[in-house]
CSV table of C-alpha atoms in Angstrom, one decimal:
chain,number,residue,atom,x,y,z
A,80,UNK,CA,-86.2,58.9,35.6
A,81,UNK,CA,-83.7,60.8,33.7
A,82,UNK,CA,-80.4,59.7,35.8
A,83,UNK,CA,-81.9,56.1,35.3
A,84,UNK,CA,-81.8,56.1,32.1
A,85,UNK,CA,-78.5,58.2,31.6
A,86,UNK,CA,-77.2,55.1,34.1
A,87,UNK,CA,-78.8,52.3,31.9
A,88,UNK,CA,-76.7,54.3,29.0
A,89,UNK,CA,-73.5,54.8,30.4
A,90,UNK,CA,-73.5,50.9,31.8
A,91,UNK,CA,-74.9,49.0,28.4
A,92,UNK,CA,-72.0,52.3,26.8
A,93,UNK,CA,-69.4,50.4,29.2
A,94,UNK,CA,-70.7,47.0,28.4
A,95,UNK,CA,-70.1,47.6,24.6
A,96,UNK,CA,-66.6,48.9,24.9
A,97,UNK,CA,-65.6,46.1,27.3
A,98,UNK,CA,-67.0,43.6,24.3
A,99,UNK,CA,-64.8,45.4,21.8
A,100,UNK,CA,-61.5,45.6,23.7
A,101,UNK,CA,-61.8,41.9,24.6
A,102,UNK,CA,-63.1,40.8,21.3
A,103,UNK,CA,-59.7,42.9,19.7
A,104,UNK,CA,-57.6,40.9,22.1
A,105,UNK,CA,-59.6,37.6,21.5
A,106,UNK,CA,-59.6,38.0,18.0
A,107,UNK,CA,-55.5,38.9,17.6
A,108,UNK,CA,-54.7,35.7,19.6
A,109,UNK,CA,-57.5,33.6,17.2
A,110,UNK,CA,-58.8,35.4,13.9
A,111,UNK,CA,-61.6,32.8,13.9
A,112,UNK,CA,-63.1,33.2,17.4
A,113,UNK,CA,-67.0,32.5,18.1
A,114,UNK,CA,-69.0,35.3,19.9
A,115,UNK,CA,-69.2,32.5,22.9
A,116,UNK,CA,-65.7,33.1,23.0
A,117,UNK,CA,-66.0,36.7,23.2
A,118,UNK,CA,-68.7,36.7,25.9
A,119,UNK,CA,-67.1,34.2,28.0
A,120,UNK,CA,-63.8,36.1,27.9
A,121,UNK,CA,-65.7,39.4,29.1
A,122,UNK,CA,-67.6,37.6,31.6
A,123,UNK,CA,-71.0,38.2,30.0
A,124,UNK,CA,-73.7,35.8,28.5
A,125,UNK,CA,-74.2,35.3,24.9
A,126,UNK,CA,-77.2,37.5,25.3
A,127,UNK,CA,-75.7,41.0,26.1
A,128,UNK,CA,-73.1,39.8,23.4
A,129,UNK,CA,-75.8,40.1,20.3
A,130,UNK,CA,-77.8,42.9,22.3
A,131,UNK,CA,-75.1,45.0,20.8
A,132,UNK,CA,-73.4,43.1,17.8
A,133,UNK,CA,-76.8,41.5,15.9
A,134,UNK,CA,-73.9,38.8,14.2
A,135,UNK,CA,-69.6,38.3,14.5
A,136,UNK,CA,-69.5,40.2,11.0
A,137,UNK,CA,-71.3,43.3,13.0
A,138,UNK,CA,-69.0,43.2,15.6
A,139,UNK,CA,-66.1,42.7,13.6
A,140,UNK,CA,-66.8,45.4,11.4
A,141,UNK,CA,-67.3,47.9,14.4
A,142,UNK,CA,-63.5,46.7,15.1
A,143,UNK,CA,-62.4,47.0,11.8
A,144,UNK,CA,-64.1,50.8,11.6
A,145,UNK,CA,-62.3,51.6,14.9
A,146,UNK,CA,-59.0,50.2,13.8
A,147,UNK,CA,-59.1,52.4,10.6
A,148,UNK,CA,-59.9,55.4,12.2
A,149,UNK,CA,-57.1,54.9,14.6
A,150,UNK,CA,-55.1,54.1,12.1
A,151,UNK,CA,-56.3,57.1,10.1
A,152,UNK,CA,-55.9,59.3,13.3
A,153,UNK,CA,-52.0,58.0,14.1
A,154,UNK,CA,-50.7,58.7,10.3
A,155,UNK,CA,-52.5,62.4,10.3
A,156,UNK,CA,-50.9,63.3,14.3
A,157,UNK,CA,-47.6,61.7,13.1
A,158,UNK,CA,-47.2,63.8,9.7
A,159,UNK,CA,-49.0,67.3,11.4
A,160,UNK,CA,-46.9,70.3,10.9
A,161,UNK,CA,-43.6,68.8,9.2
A,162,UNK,CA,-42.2,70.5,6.6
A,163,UNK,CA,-39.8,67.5,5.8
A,164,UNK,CA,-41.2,65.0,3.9
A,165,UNK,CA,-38.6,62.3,4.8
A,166,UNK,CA,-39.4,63.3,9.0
A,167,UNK,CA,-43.4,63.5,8.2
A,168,UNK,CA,-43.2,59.7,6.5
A,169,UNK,CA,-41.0,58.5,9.6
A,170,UNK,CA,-43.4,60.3,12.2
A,171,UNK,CA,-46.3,58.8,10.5
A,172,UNK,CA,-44.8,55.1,10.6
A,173,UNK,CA,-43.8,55.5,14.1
A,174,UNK,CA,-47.1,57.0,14.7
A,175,UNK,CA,-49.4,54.0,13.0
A,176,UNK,CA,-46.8,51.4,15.3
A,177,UNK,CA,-47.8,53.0,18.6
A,178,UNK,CA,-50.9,51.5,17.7
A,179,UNK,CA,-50.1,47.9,16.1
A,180,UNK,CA,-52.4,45.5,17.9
A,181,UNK,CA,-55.1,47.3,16.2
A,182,UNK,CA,-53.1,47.3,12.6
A,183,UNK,CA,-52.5,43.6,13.1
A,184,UNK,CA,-56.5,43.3,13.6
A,185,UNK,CA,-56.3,44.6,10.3
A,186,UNK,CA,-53.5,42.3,8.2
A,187,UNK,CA,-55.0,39.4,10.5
A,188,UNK,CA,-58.8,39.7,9.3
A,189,UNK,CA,-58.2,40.7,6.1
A,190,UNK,CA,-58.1,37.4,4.4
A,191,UNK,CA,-60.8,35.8,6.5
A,192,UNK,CA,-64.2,37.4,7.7
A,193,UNK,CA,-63.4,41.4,6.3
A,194,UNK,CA,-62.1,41.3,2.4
A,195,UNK,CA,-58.7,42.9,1.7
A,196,UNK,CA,-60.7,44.7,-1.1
A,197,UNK,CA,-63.3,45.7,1.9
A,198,UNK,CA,-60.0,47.0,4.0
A,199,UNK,CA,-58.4,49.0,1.5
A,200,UNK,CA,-61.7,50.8,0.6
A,201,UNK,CA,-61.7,52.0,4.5
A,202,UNK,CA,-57.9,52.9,3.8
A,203,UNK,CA,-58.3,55.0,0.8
A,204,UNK,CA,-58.2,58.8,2.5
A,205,UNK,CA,-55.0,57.5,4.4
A,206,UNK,CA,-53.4,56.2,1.1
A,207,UNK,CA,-54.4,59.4,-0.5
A,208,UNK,CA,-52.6,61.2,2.0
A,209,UNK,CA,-49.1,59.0,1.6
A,210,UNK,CA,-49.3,59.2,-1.9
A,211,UNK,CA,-49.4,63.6,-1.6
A,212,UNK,CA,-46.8,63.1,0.6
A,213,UNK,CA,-44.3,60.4,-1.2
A,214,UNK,CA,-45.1,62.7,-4.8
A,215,UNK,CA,-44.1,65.8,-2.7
A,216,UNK,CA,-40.6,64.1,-1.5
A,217,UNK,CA,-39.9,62.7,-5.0
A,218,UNK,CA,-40.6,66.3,-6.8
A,219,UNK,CA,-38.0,68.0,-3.7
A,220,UNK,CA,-35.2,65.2,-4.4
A,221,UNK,CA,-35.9,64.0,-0.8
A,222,UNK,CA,-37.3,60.9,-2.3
A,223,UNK,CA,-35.6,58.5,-5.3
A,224,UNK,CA,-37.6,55.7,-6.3
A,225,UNK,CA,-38.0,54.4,-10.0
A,226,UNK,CA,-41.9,53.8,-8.9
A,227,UNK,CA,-44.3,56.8,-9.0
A,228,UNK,CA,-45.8,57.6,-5.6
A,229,UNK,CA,-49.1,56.0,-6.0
A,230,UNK,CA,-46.9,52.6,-6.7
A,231,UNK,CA,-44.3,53.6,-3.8
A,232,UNK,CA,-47.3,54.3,-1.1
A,233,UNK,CA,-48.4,50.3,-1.9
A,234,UNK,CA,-44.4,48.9,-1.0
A,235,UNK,CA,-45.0,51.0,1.6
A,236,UNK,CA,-48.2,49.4,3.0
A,237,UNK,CA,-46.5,46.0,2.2
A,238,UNK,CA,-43.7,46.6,4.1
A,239,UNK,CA,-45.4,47.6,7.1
A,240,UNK,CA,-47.7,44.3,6.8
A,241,UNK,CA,-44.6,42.2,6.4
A,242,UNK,CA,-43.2,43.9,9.4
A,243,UNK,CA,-45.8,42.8,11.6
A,244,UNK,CA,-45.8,39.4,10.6
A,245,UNK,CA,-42.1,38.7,11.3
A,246,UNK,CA,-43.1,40.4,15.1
A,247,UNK,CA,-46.1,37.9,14.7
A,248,UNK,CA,-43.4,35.0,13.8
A,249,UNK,CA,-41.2,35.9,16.5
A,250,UNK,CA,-38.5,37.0,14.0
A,251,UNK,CA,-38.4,41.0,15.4
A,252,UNK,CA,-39.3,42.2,18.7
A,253,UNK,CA,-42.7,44.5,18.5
A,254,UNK,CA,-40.3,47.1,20.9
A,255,UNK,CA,-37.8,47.3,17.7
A,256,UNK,CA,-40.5,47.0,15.2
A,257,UNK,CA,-41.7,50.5,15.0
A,258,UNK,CA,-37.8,51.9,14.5
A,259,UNK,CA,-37.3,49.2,12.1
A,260,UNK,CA,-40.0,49.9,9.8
A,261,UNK,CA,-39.7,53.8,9.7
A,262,UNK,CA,-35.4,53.2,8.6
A,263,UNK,CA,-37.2,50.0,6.0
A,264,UNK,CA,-40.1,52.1,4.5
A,265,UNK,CA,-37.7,55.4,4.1
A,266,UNK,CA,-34.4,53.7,2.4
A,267,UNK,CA,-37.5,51.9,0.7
A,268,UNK,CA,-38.1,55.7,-0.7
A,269,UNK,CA,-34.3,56.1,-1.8
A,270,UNK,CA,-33.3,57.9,1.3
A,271,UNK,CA,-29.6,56.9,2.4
A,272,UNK,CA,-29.7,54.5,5.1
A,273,UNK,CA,-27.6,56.1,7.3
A,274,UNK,CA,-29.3,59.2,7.0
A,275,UNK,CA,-33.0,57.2,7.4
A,276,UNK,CA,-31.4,55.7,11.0
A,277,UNK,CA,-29.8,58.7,12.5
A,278,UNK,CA,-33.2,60.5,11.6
A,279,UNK,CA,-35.4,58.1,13.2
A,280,UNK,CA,-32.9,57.5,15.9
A,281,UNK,CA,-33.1,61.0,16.5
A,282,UNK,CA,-37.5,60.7,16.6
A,283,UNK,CA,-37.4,57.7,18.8
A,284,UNK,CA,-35.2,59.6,21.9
């Protein structure tokens, strides 16, 4: 009875993450689509759909969760163990781009079913974190900005966003985004741009 059930569990456990990963790529290609869109595109009925998401603001908020915690994850891994300040915020941005489709969930549900308010409540242990980090550079002279780190970690945020959407409007490619906003959000800082493209030249080998 027990390996049934540990079956049932690890199929409906399958199920769910199949939902999610199409829903992510259903949802990037159209912000507003309907859960029978969802369970079409992963070939299940409507039915095993709301077995695990009760609504679309339950299922999108299970995204959303994920997408910060990856996000979360990517800027912590990226920054581990640098001394540098000026490496850790280019490791961190290169980081967060490795995994973008789930940052433009993010930018692209923020104004429609999840608040931007809602979004940068999830965000707040990750802005925390820049913000140490950007006061630490400007105190060392590795950083020059008129803007005090908490207001320097928000260009930063707004830079990556606008980043995404000129991928999204076909004005970058997403293989140069990543490179492009690490050199953007560090001469952003007041670091030379030379020296913010040979150093993230030099991370992107």
């Amino acid at each position: 009875m027990a390996c049934m059930t540990t079956g049932h569990t690890s199929r409906a456990d399958a199920n769910r993450r199949r939902i999610l990963d199409v829903a992510l790529a259903e949802l990037l290609r159209d912000p507003d689509a309907s859960m029978d869109q969802i369970a079409r595109a992963a070939g299940v009925v409507r039915r095993t759909v709301y077995g695990h998401f009760p609504n679309r603001e339950a299922l999108i908020s299970t995204l959303v969760d994920e997408a910060v915690a990856a996000l979360s994850a990517a800027h912590t891994a990226g920054r581990e163990g640098v001394e540098d300040p000026a490496e850790a915020v280019a490791r961190s941005v290169l980081a967060v781009w490795e995994i973008a489709d789930r940052y433009r969930l993010l930018v692209a549900l923020a104004q429609r079913t999840v608040t931007m308010q809602g979004i940068r409540e999830r965000l707040a242990p990750v802005r925390e974190e820049s913000v140490g980090l950007l006061r630490r550079g400007l105190d060392e002279g590795v950083f020059s900005s008129p803007l005090p780190a908490p207001a320097l970690a928000y260009v930063h945020e707004q830079t990556l966003i606008a980043v995404l959407e000129a991928v999204n409007d076909g004005l970058l490619t997403a293989r140069e985004a990543g490179r492009c906003a690490a050199v953007t959000v560090l001469t952003a800082a007041g670091v030379p741009a030379s020296m913010a493209t040979e150093l993230v030249a030099k991370l992107n080998d």
